[in-house]
GROMACS .gro file of C-alpha atoms in nm:
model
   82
    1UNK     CA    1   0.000   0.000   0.000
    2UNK     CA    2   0.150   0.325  -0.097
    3UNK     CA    3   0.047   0.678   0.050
    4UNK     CA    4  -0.016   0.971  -0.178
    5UNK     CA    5  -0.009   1.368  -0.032
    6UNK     CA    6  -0.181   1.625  -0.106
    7UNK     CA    7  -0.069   1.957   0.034
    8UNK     CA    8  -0.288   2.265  -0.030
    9UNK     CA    9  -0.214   2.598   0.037
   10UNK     CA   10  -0.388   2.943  -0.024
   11UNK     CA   11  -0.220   3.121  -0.360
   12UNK     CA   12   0.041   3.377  -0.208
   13UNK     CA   13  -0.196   3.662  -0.316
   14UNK     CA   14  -0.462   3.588  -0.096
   15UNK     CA   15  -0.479   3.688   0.269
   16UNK     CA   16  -0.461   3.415   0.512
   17UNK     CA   17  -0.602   3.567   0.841
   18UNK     CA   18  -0.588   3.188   1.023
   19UNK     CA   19  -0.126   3.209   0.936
   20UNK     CA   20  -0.149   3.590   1.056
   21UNK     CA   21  -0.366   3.505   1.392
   22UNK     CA   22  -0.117   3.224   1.437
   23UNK     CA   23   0.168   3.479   1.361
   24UNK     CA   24   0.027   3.734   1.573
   25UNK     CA   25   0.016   3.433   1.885
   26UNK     CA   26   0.365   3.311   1.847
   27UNK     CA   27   0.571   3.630   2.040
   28UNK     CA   28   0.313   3.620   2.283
   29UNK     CA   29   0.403   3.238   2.396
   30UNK     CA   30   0.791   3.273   2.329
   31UNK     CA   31   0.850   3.184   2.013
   32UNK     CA   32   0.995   3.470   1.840
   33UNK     CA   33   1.175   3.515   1.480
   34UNK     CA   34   0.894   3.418   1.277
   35UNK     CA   35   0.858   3.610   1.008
   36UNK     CA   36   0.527   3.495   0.819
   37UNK     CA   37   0.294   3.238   0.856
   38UNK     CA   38   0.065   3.065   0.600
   39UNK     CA   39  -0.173   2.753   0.726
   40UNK     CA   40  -0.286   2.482   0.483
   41UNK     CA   41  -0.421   2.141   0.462
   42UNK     CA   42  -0.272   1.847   0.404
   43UNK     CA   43  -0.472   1.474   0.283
   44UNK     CA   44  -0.317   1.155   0.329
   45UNK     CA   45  -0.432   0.903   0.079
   46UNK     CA   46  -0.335   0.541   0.126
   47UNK     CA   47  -0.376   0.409  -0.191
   48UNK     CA   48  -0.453   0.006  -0.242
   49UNK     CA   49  -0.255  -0.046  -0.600
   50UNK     CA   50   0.022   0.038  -0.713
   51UNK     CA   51   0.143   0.423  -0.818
   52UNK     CA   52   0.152   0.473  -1.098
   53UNK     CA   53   0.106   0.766  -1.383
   54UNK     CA   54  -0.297   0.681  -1.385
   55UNK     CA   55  -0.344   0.651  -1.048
   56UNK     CA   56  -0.110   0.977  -1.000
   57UNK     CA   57  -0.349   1.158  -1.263
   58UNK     CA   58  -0.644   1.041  -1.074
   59UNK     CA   59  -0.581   1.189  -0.761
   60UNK     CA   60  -0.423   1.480  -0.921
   61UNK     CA   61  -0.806   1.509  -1.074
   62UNK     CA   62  -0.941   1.444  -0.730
   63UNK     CA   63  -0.763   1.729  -0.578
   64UNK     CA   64  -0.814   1.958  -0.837
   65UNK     CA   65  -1.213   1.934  -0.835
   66UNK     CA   66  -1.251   1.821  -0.467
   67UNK     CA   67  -0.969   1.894  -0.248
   68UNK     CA   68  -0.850   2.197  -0.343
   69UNK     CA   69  -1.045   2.540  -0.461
   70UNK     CA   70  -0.797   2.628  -0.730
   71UNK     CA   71  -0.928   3.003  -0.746
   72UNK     CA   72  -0.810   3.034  -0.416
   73UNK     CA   73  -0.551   2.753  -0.355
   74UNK     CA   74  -0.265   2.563  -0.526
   75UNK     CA   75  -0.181   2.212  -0.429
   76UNK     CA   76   0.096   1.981  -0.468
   77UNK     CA   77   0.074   1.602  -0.516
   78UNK     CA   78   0.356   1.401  -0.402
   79UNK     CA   79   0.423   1.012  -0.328
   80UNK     CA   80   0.566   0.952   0.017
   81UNK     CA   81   0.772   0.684   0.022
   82UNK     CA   82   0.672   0.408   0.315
   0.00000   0.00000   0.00000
């Protein structure tokens, strides 16, 4: 069984006020040096068959029209290895 990420992230033009509130937290409980903050999701698939270009192409699809809103967000699709 292989697992499949998707990472998904708001586009850098759009304002993330969830990354600034945690930005705006981190001084306050001594963590300091943080310049910028930007939260995201991330999906762990565990897929059954084998990886391959299909299945990549699938999920890519998935994320695209499910996972993600791609006027707002970008994603990445990666394999991680087990």
């Amino acid at each position: 069984m292989a697992r499949v990420v998707v990472d998904v992230m708001l586009k850098p033009e759009i304002l993330d006020p969830q990354g600034q509130a945690v930005q705006r937290a981190l001084p306050r409980l001594g963590f300091e040096g943080i310049a910028d903050v930007r939260q995201g999701k991330r999906f762990e698939l565990e897929v059954a068959e084998p990886v391959d270009a299909a299945v990549l192409a699938r999920i890519h699809e998935m994320a695209e029209t499910f996972l993600a809103n791609t006027v707002i967000e970008d994603f990445v699709v990666k394999v991680e290895e087990a």
